[in-house]
Short mmCIF file of N, CA and C in Angstrom, two decimals:
data_model
loop_
_atom_site.label_atom_id
_atom_site.label_comp_id
_atom_site.label_asym_id
_atom_site.label_seq_id
_atom_site.Cartn_x
_atom_site.Cartn_y
_atom_site.Cartn_z
N MET A 1 3.08 -91.61 55.01
CA MET A 1 2.09 -90.62 54.72
C MET A 1 2.22 -89.41 55.67
N LYS A 2 2.43 -89.71 56.97
CA LYS A 2 2.58 -88.63 57.94
C LYS A 2 3.81 -87.78 57.61
N PHE A 3 4.88 -88.43 57.17
CA PHE A 3 6.10 -87.70 56.81
C PHE A 3 5.82 -86.73 55.67
N THR A 4 5.05 -87.14 54.67
CA THR A 4 4.73 -86.29 53.53
C THR A 4 3.93 -85.07 53.97
N ILE A 5 2.98 -85.28 54.87
CA ILE A 5 2.16 -84.17 55.36
C ILE A 5 3.01 -83.19 56.16
N VAL A 6 3.85 -83.73 57.05
CA VAL A 6 4.72 -82.88 57.86
C VAL A 6 5.70 -82.12 56.97
N PHE A 7 6.28 -82.80 55.98
CA PHE A 7 7.22 -82.18 55.06
C PHE A 7 6.54 -81.06 54.27
N ALA A 8 5.33 -81.31 53.76
CA ALA A 8 4.60 -80.29 53.00
C ALA A 8 4.28 -79.09 53.89
N GLY A 9 3.91 -79.34 55.14
CA GLY A 9 3.63 -78.26 56.08
C GLY A 9 4.85 -77.42 56.35
N LEU A 10 5.98 -78.06 56.60
CA LEU A 10 7.22 -77.32 56.86
C LEU A 10 7.67 -76.54 55.63
N LEU A 11 7.51 -77.14 54.46
CA LEU A 11 7.87 -76.46 53.22
C LEU A 11 7.03 -75.19 53.05
N GLY A 12 5.75 -75.29 53.35
CA GLY A 12 4.86 -74.12 53.28
C GLY A 12 5.27 -73.03 54.25
N VAL A 13 5.64 -73.43 55.46
CA VAL A 13 6.06 -72.46 56.47
C VAL A 13 7.32 -71.72 56.03
N PHE A 14 8.26 -72.43 55.43
CA PHE A 14 9.53 -71.78 55.04
C PHE A 14 9.43 -71.03 53.72
N LEU A 15 8.54 -71.43 52.82
CA LEU A 15 8.42 -70.74 51.53
C LEU A 15 7.49 -69.54 51.60
N THR A 16 6.55 -69.51 52.52
CA THR A 16 5.60 -68.41 52.59
C THR A 16 6.27 -67.05 52.69
N PRO A 17 7.28 -66.85 53.55
CA PRO A 17 7.91 -65.52 53.60
C PRO A 17 8.54 -65.10 52.29
N ALA A 18 8.99 -66.04 51.47
CA ALA A 18 9.62 -65.70 50.20
C ALA A 18 8.62 -65.12 49.22
N PHE A 19 7.36 -65.54 49.34
CA PHE A 19 6.34 -65.05 48.41
C PHE A 19 5.40 -64.04 49.05
N ALA A 20 5.67 -63.67 50.25
CA ALA A 20 4.76 -62.81 51.00
C ALA A 20 4.77 -61.39 50.47
N ASN A 21 3.65 -60.73 50.70
CA ASN A 21 3.54 -59.31 50.45
C ASN A 21 3.75 -58.63 51.78
N TYR A 22 4.31 -57.46 51.79
CA TYR A 22 4.44 -56.75 53.04
C TYR A 22 4.31 -55.26 52.78
N ASN A 23 3.95 -54.54 53.81
CA ASN A 23 3.80 -53.10 53.74
C ASN A 23 4.66 -52.48 54.83
N ILE A 24 5.28 -51.37 54.49
CA ILE A 24 6.05 -50.61 55.48
C ILE A 24 5.63 -49.16 55.33
N ASN A 25 5.27 -48.53 56.44
CA ASN A 25 4.86 -47.14 56.44
C ASN A 25 5.87 -46.32 57.21
N ILE A 26 6.19 -45.14 56.69
CA ILE A 26 7.06 -44.21 57.41
C ILE A 26 6.39 -42.85 57.36
N ASN A 27 6.22 -42.23 58.49
CA ASN A 27 5.60 -40.92 58.57
C ASN A 27 6.67 -39.85 58.70
N ASP A 28 6.38 -38.71 58.11
CA ASP A 28 7.22 -37.54 58.27
C ASP A 28 6.52 -36.66 59.29
N ASP A 29 6.93 -36.75 60.54
CA ASP A 29 6.27 -36.03 61.62
C ASP A 29 6.25 -34.54 61.34
N GLY A 30 5.06 -33.97 61.49
CA GLY A 30 4.92 -32.53 61.30
C GLY A 30 4.67 -32.14 59.86
N ASN A 31 5.08 -32.92 58.92
CA ASN A 31 4.88 -32.67 57.50
C ASN A 31 5.34 -31.27 57.11
N SER A 32 6.35 -30.75 57.77
CA SER A 32 6.88 -29.44 57.46
C SER A 32 8.06 -29.60 56.51
N ASN A 33 7.88 -29.14 55.29
CA ASN A 33 8.90 -29.29 54.24
C ASN A 33 9.29 -30.75 54.03
N GLY A 34 8.41 -31.65 54.36
CA GLY A 34 8.71 -33.06 54.25
C GLY A 34 7.94 -33.70 53.11
N SER A 35 7.93 -35.00 53.14
CA SER A 35 7.30 -35.76 52.06
C SER A 35 5.97 -36.35 52.47
N GLY A 36 5.42 -35.95 53.61
CA GLY A 36 4.16 -36.53 54.06
C GLY A 36 4.38 -37.94 54.55
N GLN A 37 3.42 -38.77 54.28
CA GLN A 37 3.53 -40.17 54.68
C GLN A 37 3.86 -41.01 53.46
N GLN A 38 4.85 -41.86 53.59
CA GLN A 38 5.20 -42.78 52.51
C GLN A 38 5.01 -44.20 52.98
N SER A 39 4.60 -45.03 52.03
CA SER A 39 4.52 -46.45 52.33
C SER A 39 5.03 -47.23 51.12
N VAL A 40 5.63 -48.37 51.41
CA VAL A 40 6.12 -49.26 50.36
C VAL A 40 5.42 -50.60 50.53
N SER A 41 4.87 -51.10 49.44
CA SER A 41 4.28 -52.42 49.42
C SER A 41 5.06 -53.25 48.41
N VAL A 42 5.46 -54.44 48.82
CA VAL A 42 6.22 -55.31 47.92
C VAL A 42 5.42 -56.58 47.69
N ASN A 43 5.30 -56.95 46.43
CA ASN A 43 4.65 -58.20 46.06
C ASN A 43 5.73 -59.07 45.43
N ASN A 44 6.29 -59.98 46.23
CA ASN A 44 7.37 -60.84 45.75
C ASN A 44 6.89 -61.80 44.67
N GLU A 45 5.65 -62.21 44.74
CA GLU A 45 5.12 -63.16 43.77
C GLU A 45 5.10 -62.57 42.36
N HIS A 46 4.72 -61.28 42.26
CA HIS A 46 4.67 -60.61 40.95
C HIS A 46 5.90 -59.76 40.67
N ASN A 47 6.83 -59.69 41.63
CA ASN A 47 8.08 -58.96 41.44
C ASN A 47 7.83 -57.46 41.21
N VAL A 48 6.96 -56.88 42.07
CA VAL A 48 6.54 -55.49 41.93
C VAL A 48 6.64 -54.78 43.27
N ALA A 49 7.10 -53.53 43.25
CA ALA A 49 7.08 -52.67 44.44
C ALA A 49 6.19 -51.48 44.15
N ASN A 50 5.41 -51.08 45.14
CA ASN A 50 4.50 -49.95 45.02
C ASN A 50 4.86 -48.95 46.11
N VAL A 51 5.16 -47.72 45.72
CA VAL A 51 5.50 -46.67 46.67
C VAL A 51 4.41 -45.61 46.61
N ASP A 52 3.79 -45.34 47.76
CA ASP A 52 2.76 -44.30 47.85
C ASP A 52 3.30 -43.15 48.67
N ASN A 53 3.11 -41.94 48.17
CA ASN A 53 3.50 -40.73 48.89
C ASN A 53 2.23 -39.89 49.06
N ASP A 54 1.75 -39.82 50.28
CA ASP A 54 0.53 -39.08 50.58
C ASP A 54 0.91 -37.74 51.20
N ASN A 55 0.84 -36.70 50.37
CA ASN A 55 1.24 -35.36 50.82
C ASN A 55 0.30 -34.32 50.22
N GLY A 56 -1.00 -34.55 50.39
CA GLY A 56 -1.99 -33.60 49.89
C GLY A 56 -1.89 -33.41 48.39
N TRP A 57 -1.79 -32.16 47.97
CA TRP A 57 -1.76 -31.82 46.54
C TRP A 57 -0.53 -32.41 45.84
N ASN A 58 0.55 -32.64 46.55
CA ASN A 58 1.78 -33.18 45.95
C ASN A 58 1.88 -34.69 46.09
N SER A 59 0.77 -35.38 46.24
CA SER A 59 0.78 -36.84 46.36
C SER A 59 1.13 -37.50 45.03
N TRP A 60 1.74 -38.67 45.14
CA TRP A 60 2.07 -39.45 43.95
C TRP A 60 2.14 -40.93 44.33
N ASN A 61 2.08 -41.77 43.31
CA ASN A 61 2.18 -43.20 43.48
C ASN A 61 3.14 -43.72 42.42
N SER A 62 4.00 -44.65 42.82
CA SER A 62 4.98 -45.20 41.88
C SER A 62 4.96 -46.72 41.94
N ILE A 63 5.05 -47.34 40.78
CA ILE A 63 5.13 -48.79 40.68
C ILE A 63 6.43 -49.13 39.97
N TRP A 64 7.19 -50.03 40.59
CA TRP A 64 8.42 -50.55 39.98
C TRP A 64 8.14 -52.00 39.62
N ASP A 65 8.04 -52.29 38.33
CA ASP A 65 7.77 -53.65 37.85
C ASP A 65 9.09 -54.26 37.40
N TYR A 66 9.66 -55.09 38.25
CA TYR A 66 10.97 -55.68 37.97
C TYR A 66 10.91 -56.74 36.87
N ASN A 67 9.71 -57.26 36.55
CA ASN A 67 9.59 -58.21 35.44
C ASN A 67 9.69 -57.51 34.09
N SER A 68 9.05 -56.36 33.95
CA SER A 68 9.08 -55.63 32.68
C SER A 68 10.26 -54.67 32.60
N ASN A 69 10.91 -54.42 33.74
CA ASN A 69 12.03 -53.48 33.85
C ASN A 69 11.59 -52.03 33.59
N PHE A 70 10.31 -51.74 33.89
CA PHE A 70 9.79 -50.38 33.79
C PHE A 70 9.25 -49.94 35.14
N ALA A 71 9.26 -48.64 35.35
CA ALA A 71 8.63 -48.03 36.52
C ALA A 71 7.73 -46.92 36.02
N ALA A 72 6.70 -46.62 36.80
CA ALA A 72 5.80 -45.53 36.46
C ALA A 72 5.46 -44.76 37.72
N THR A 73 5.34 -43.45 37.57
CA THR A 73 4.92 -42.59 38.67
C THR A 73 3.69 -41.82 38.22
N ARG A 74 2.64 -41.96 39.00
CA ARG A 74 1.41 -41.21 38.74
C ARG A 74 1.44 -39.96 39.62
N ILE A 75 1.47 -38.80 38.96
CA ILE A 75 1.56 -37.52 39.64
C ILE A 75 0.13 -36.96 39.70
N PHE A 76 -0.45 -36.96 40.87
CA PHE A 76 -1.87 -36.66 40.99
C PHE A 76 -2.23 -35.24 40.61
N HIS A 77 -1.47 -34.23 41.04
CA HIS A 77 -1.83 -32.86 40.71
C HIS A 77 -1.62 -32.54 39.22
N LYS A 78 -0.81 -33.32 38.54
CA LYS A 78 -0.63 -33.15 37.10
C LYS A 78 -1.61 -34.01 36.31
N LYS A 79 -2.28 -34.94 37.01
CA LYS A 79 -3.22 -35.88 36.38
C LYS A 79 -2.54 -36.58 35.21
N ALA A 80 -1.34 -37.13 35.50
CA ALA A 80 -0.54 -37.78 34.46
C ALA A 80 0.33 -38.87 35.06
N CYS A 81 0.76 -39.78 34.19
CA CYS A 81 1.72 -40.82 34.55
C CYS A 81 3.00 -40.61 33.75
N VAL A 82 4.12 -40.92 34.37
CA VAL A 82 5.41 -40.86 33.69
C VAL A 82 6.05 -42.23 33.83
N VAL A 83 6.42 -42.84 32.70
CA VAL A 83 7.01 -44.18 32.68
C VAL A 83 8.47 -44.07 32.28
N HIS A 84 9.30 -44.89 32.91
CA HIS A 84 10.73 -44.91 32.57
C HIS A 84 11.30 -46.30 32.82
N ARG A 85 12.44 -46.55 32.21
CA ARG A 85 13.15 -47.81 32.46
C ARG A 85 13.77 -47.77 33.85
N ILE A 86 13.84 -48.94 34.48
CA ILE A 86 14.50 -49.04 35.77
C ILE A 86 16.00 -49.12 35.53
N ASN A 87 16.74 -48.20 36.11
CA ASN A 87 18.21 -48.24 36.03
C ASN A 87 18.70 -49.17 37.14
N LYS A 88 19.05 -50.39 36.77
CA LYS A 88 19.42 -51.40 37.77
C LYS A 88 20.73 -51.08 38.48
N ASP A 89 21.51 -50.13 37.94
CA ASP A 89 22.75 -49.72 38.61
C ASP A 89 22.46 -48.78 39.78
N VAL A 90 21.29 -48.14 39.78
CA VAL A 90 20.96 -47.17 40.82
C VAL A 90 19.77 -47.62 41.67
N VAL A 91 18.73 -48.11 41.02
CA VAL A 91 17.52 -48.54 41.72
C VAL A 91 17.81 -49.89 42.40
N PRO A 92 17.52 -49.98 43.69
CA PRO A 92 17.81 -51.24 44.39
C PRO A 92 16.93 -52.38 43.88
N SER A 93 17.46 -53.59 43.94
CA SER A 93 16.67 -54.77 43.58
C SER A 93 15.51 -54.88 44.57
N LEU A 94 14.55 -55.72 44.26
CA LEU A 94 13.40 -55.89 45.14
C LEU A 94 13.84 -56.36 46.52
N GLN A 95 14.79 -57.27 46.58
CA GLN A 95 15.28 -57.78 47.85
C GLN A 95 16.06 -56.70 48.61
N ALA A 96 16.87 -55.93 47.90
CA ALA A 96 17.62 -54.84 48.54
C ALA A 96 16.67 -53.74 49.02
N LEU A 97 15.62 -53.45 48.22
CA LEU A 97 14.63 -52.46 48.62
C LEU A 97 13.97 -52.89 49.92
N GLU A 98 13.60 -54.16 49.99
CA GLU A 98 12.98 -54.68 51.20
C GLU A 98 13.89 -54.46 52.41
N ALA A 99 15.15 -54.81 52.27
CA ALA A 99 16.10 -54.65 53.38
C ALA A 99 16.31 -53.18 53.73
N LEU A 100 16.46 -52.31 52.72
CA LEU A 100 16.68 -50.89 52.98
C LEU A 100 15.48 -50.24 53.67
N VAL A 101 14.30 -50.57 53.20
CA VAL A 101 13.10 -49.97 53.78
C VAL A 101 12.89 -50.46 55.20
N LYS A 102 13.11 -51.73 55.44
CA LYS A 102 12.98 -52.26 56.80
C LYS A 102 14.02 -51.61 57.72
N GLU A 103 15.22 -51.39 57.21
CA GLU A 103 16.28 -50.74 57.98
C GLU A 103 15.87 -49.32 58.34
N LYS A 104 15.33 -48.59 57.37
CA LYS A 104 14.90 -47.21 57.63
C LYS A 104 13.76 -47.20 58.64
N LYS A 105 12.85 -48.16 58.55
CA LYS A 105 11.74 -48.24 59.49
C LYS A 105 12.26 -48.49 60.91
N LEU A 106 13.23 -49.36 61.03
CA LEU A 106 13.76 -49.69 62.35
C LEU A 106 14.59 -48.55 62.93
N GLN A 107 15.16 -47.71 62.08
CA GLN A 107 15.98 -46.60 62.56
C GLN A 107 15.14 -45.51 63.19
N GLY A 108 13.88 -45.46 62.86
CA GLY A 108 13.04 -44.38 63.37
C GLY A 108 13.20 -43.15 62.51
N LYS A 109 13.62 -42.06 63.08
CA LYS A 109 13.72 -40.79 62.34
C LYS A 109 15.11 -40.61 61.74
N GLY A 110 15.09 -39.92 60.62
CA GLY A 110 16.35 -39.49 60.03
C GLY A 110 17.05 -40.55 59.21
N PRO A 111 17.73 -40.11 58.16
CA PRO A 111 18.47 -41.05 57.32
C PRO A 111 19.71 -41.55 58.04
N GLY A 112 20.07 -42.75 57.74
CA GLY A 112 21.31 -43.30 58.28
C GLY A 112 22.11 -43.87 57.14
N GLY A 113 23.37 -43.73 57.16
CA GLY A 113 24.19 -44.29 56.11
C GLY A 113 24.47 -43.29 55.02
N PRO A 114 24.78 -43.80 53.82
CA PRO A 114 25.18 -42.93 52.72
C PRO A 114 24.02 -42.07 52.21
N PRO A 115 24.35 -40.95 51.54
CA PRO A 115 23.29 -40.12 50.99
C PRO A 115 22.55 -40.88 49.88
N PRO A 116 21.31 -40.49 49.62
CA PRO A 116 20.53 -41.20 48.60
C PRO A 116 21.12 -41.00 47.21
N LYS A 117 20.91 -41.99 46.36
CA LYS A 117 21.31 -41.86 44.96
C LYS A 117 20.27 -41.03 44.24
N SER A 118 20.68 -40.41 43.12
CA SER A 118 19.77 -39.53 42.38
C SER A 118 19.67 -39.93 40.92
N LEU A 119 18.47 -39.77 40.39
CA LEU A 119 18.21 -39.99 38.97
C LEU A 119 17.43 -38.79 38.45
N ILE A 120 17.78 -38.32 37.25
CA ILE A 120 17.06 -37.21 36.62
C ILE A 120 16.55 -37.71 35.27
N TYR A 121 15.26 -37.49 35.03
CA TYR A 121 14.63 -37.93 33.79
C TYR A 121 14.06 -36.74 33.04
N SER A 122 14.17 -36.78 31.71
CA SER A 122 13.57 -35.80 30.83
C SER A 122 12.29 -36.41 30.26
N ILE A 123 11.17 -35.71 30.43
CA ILE A 123 9.87 -36.23 29.97
C ILE A 123 9.67 -35.90 28.51
N ASN A 124 9.35 -36.91 27.71
CA ASN A 124 8.99 -36.73 26.31
C ASN A 124 7.56 -36.19 26.28
N PRO A 125 7.31 -35.06 25.59
CA PRO A 125 5.97 -34.44 25.62
C PRO A 125 4.90 -35.20 24.85
N HIS A 126 5.27 -36.25 24.11
CA HIS A 126 4.29 -37.01 23.33
C HIS A 126 3.70 -38.13 24.18
N LYS A 127 2.38 -38.23 24.16
CA LYS A 127 1.69 -39.23 24.97
C LYS A 127 1.97 -40.64 24.45
N VAL A 128 2.05 -41.58 25.39
CA VAL A 128 2.22 -43.00 25.07
C VAL A 128 0.86 -43.54 24.64
N SER A 129 0.82 -44.28 23.54
CA SER A 129 -0.46 -44.80 23.06
C SER A 129 -0.72 -46.24 23.51
N ASP A 130 0.31 -47.03 23.78
CA ASP A 130 0.13 -48.43 24.14
C ASP A 130 0.73 -48.71 25.51
N LEU A 131 -0.12 -48.73 26.53
CA LEU A 131 0.36 -48.98 27.90
C LEU A 131 0.70 -50.44 28.15
N ASP A 132 0.14 -51.35 27.37
CA ASP A 132 0.36 -52.78 27.61
C ASP A 132 1.83 -53.19 27.50
N GLN A 133 2.62 -52.43 26.77
CA GLN A 133 4.04 -52.74 26.62
C GLN A 133 4.82 -52.64 27.92
N PHE A 134 4.23 -51.98 28.94
CA PHE A 134 4.93 -51.77 30.20
C PHE A 134 4.55 -52.77 31.27
N GLY A 135 3.67 -53.69 30.97
CA GLY A 135 3.26 -54.70 31.94
C GLY A 135 1.91 -54.37 32.55
N GLN A 136 1.30 -55.36 33.15
CA GLN A 136 -0.06 -55.25 33.68
C GLN A 136 -0.17 -54.25 34.83
N SER A 137 0.79 -54.23 35.73
CA SER A 137 0.72 -53.32 36.89
C SER A 137 0.75 -51.86 36.46
N ILE A 138 1.67 -51.51 35.60
CA ILE A 138 1.79 -50.12 35.14
C ILE A 138 0.61 -49.75 34.26
N SER A 139 0.22 -50.67 33.39
CA SER A 139 -0.93 -50.43 32.53
C SER A 139 -2.18 -50.15 33.35
N GLY A 140 -2.39 -50.92 34.41
CA GLY A 140 -3.56 -50.72 35.26
C GLY A 140 -3.53 -49.39 35.99
N MET A 141 -2.36 -48.98 36.48
CA MET A 141 -2.26 -47.72 37.22
C MET A 141 -2.44 -46.51 36.31
N CYS A 142 -1.94 -46.57 35.08
CA CYS A 142 -1.92 -45.40 34.21
C CYS A 142 -3.08 -45.36 33.20
N ARG A 143 -3.89 -46.41 33.14
CA ARG A 143 -5.01 -46.45 32.20
C ARG A 143 -5.96 -45.28 32.48
N GLY A 144 -6.34 -44.58 31.42
CA GLY A 144 -7.27 -43.46 31.54
C GLY A 144 -6.62 -42.14 31.93
N VAL A 145 -5.31 -42.14 32.06
CA VAL A 145 -4.57 -40.94 32.46
C VAL A 145 -3.52 -40.67 31.38
N PRO A 146 -3.34 -39.43 30.94
CA PRO A 146 -2.26 -39.17 29.97
C PRO A 146 -0.93 -39.69 30.51
N THR A 147 -0.24 -40.46 29.68
CA THR A 147 1.00 -41.10 30.10
C THR A 147 2.13 -40.69 29.16
N TYR A 148 3.29 -40.42 29.74
CA TYR A 148 4.44 -39.93 29.00
C TYR A 148 5.65 -40.81 29.32
N MET A 149 6.52 -40.95 28.36
CA MET A 149 7.76 -41.70 28.54
C MET A 149 8.85 -40.71 28.96
N ALA A 150 9.76 -41.15 29.83
CA ALA A 150 10.87 -40.31 30.26
C ALA A 150 12.18 -41.06 30.03
N GLU A 151 13.20 -40.32 29.68
CA GLU A 151 14.53 -40.88 29.45
C GLU A 151 15.49 -40.33 30.50
N GLU A 152 16.35 -41.19 30.99
CA GLU A 152 17.32 -40.77 31.99
C GLU A 152 18.33 -39.80 31.38
N MET A 153 18.66 -38.75 32.13
CA MET A 153 19.64 -37.77 31.69
C MET A 153 20.90 -37.94 32.52
N GLU A 154 22.02 -37.68 31.92
CA GLU A 154 23.30 -37.72 32.62
C GLU A 154 23.71 -36.31 33.00
N GLY A 155 24.14 -36.13 34.21
CA GLY A 155 24.68 -34.84 34.64
C GLY A 155 23.63 -33.78 34.86
N PRO A 156 24.08 -32.54 35.11
CA PRO A 156 23.16 -31.44 35.38
C PRO A 156 22.31 -31.10 34.16
N SER A 157 21.18 -30.48 34.42
CA SER A 157 20.23 -30.18 33.35
C SER A 157 19.74 -28.75 33.46
N LEU A 158 19.44 -28.14 32.32
CA LEU A 158 18.84 -26.82 32.29
C LEU A 158 17.48 -26.85 32.97
N PHE A 159 16.70 -27.94 32.73
CA PHE A 159 15.39 -28.07 33.38
C PHE A 159 15.53 -27.99 34.89
N PHE A 160 16.52 -28.71 35.41
CA PHE A 160 16.73 -28.75 36.85
C PHE A 160 17.05 -27.37 37.38
N ASP A 161 17.86 -26.63 36.62
CA ASP A 161 18.23 -25.28 37.03
C ASP A 161 17.04 -24.33 36.99
N LEU A 162 16.09 -24.56 36.08
CA LEU A 162 14.92 -23.70 35.96
C LEU A 162 13.83 -24.08 36.95
N GLY A 163 13.96 -25.18 37.63
CA GLY A 163 12.99 -25.58 38.63
C GLY A 163 11.72 -26.17 38.06
N VAL A 164 11.75 -26.72 36.85
CA VAL A 164 10.56 -27.32 36.25
C VAL A 164 10.59 -28.85 36.40
N CYS A 165 11.05 -29.30 37.53
CA CYS A 165 11.13 -30.73 37.78
C CYS A 165 10.19 -31.12 38.91
N PHE A 166 9.63 -32.28 38.80
CA PHE A 166 8.83 -32.87 39.87
C PHE A 166 9.70 -33.91 40.56
N ASN A 167 9.81 -33.82 41.88
CA ASN A 167 10.66 -34.75 42.63
C ASN A 167 9.83 -35.82 43.31
N ALA A 168 10.26 -37.06 43.13
CA ALA A 168 9.63 -38.20 43.79
C ALA A 168 10.74 -38.90 44.57
N ASN A 169 10.91 -38.49 45.81
CA ASN A 169 11.97 -39.05 46.64
C ASN A 169 11.42 -40.23 47.44
N ILE A 170 12.13 -41.33 47.41
CA ILE A 170 11.74 -42.53 48.12
C ILE A 170 12.56 -42.60 49.39
N PHE A 171 11.90 -42.25 50.51
CA PHE A 171 12.55 -42.22 51.82
C PHE A 171 13.89 -41.52 51.69
N SER A 172 14.92 -42.09 52.25
CA SER A 172 16.27 -41.56 52.11
C SER A 172 17.11 -42.51 51.27
N ILE A 173 16.42 -43.21 50.35
CA ILE A 173 17.08 -44.24 49.54
C ILE A 173 17.41 -43.71 48.15
N LEU A 174 16.43 -43.03 47.53
CA LEU A 174 16.56 -42.66 46.13
C LEU A 174 15.83 -41.34 45.87
N LYS A 175 16.48 -40.44 45.13
CA LYS A 175 15.86 -39.18 44.71
C LYS A 175 15.65 -39.23 43.20
N ILE A 176 14.40 -39.08 42.78
CA ILE A 176 14.08 -39.12 41.36
C ILE A 176 13.46 -37.79 40.97
N SER A 177 13.96 -37.19 39.89
CA SER A 177 13.42 -35.93 39.37
C SER A 177 12.93 -36.15 37.95
N PHE A 178 11.69 -35.72 37.69
CA PHE A 178 11.11 -35.76 36.35
C PHE A 178 11.04 -34.33 35.85
N CYS A 179 11.78 -34.05 34.77
CA CYS A 179 11.91 -32.67 34.29
C CYS A 179 11.26 -32.51 32.93
N GLY A 180 10.59 -31.39 32.75
CA GLY A 180 9.92 -31.08 31.50
C GLY A 180 8.44 -30.83 31.74
N GLU A 181 7.80 -30.26 30.76
CA GLU A 181 6.38 -29.93 30.87
C GLU A 181 5.54 -31.05 30.31
N ILE A 182 4.45 -31.34 31.03
CA ILE A 182 3.46 -32.28 30.52
C ILE A 182 2.12 -31.60 30.54
N ALA A 183 1.30 -31.92 29.54
CA ALA A 183 0.01 -31.24 29.40
C ALA A 183 -0.98 -31.69 30.44
#
């Protein structure tokens, strides 16, 4: 009986980190031409990452739901959500994101390593009517806010050249641009 209790206790100790949630915050000192304060929260149990960018009027929040394979970014000054598929060739896995973010946190200031990868999305101007198709996390974040679907674009874009893109850069890991007008 004692062996069973000890075994169950040890199993709990070793499995807890695998299911743990964690938060990592990185500040942009001075907030001059920077991204403000960013934080990443990972929920391993639900397979979801939440990225918050607190930069006054340009604040945004992004949820990457690895179970549904969708991500959404809520752009506060636009009072809208933009949903897109997760490109698994560019967007790091949840485990890789955890390692990259912890590495950036430990480095202190400045990017280290290769330049960030970039994704450019074209926003469809028609509002999404059924948020439930994107999973509970995205549905909860975007409920009550006009939501638009975006498709990944290959190569340079006229939108990008005209400057009608909203950029949601995640630390020095990933640069995401949402291009097009939303109401």
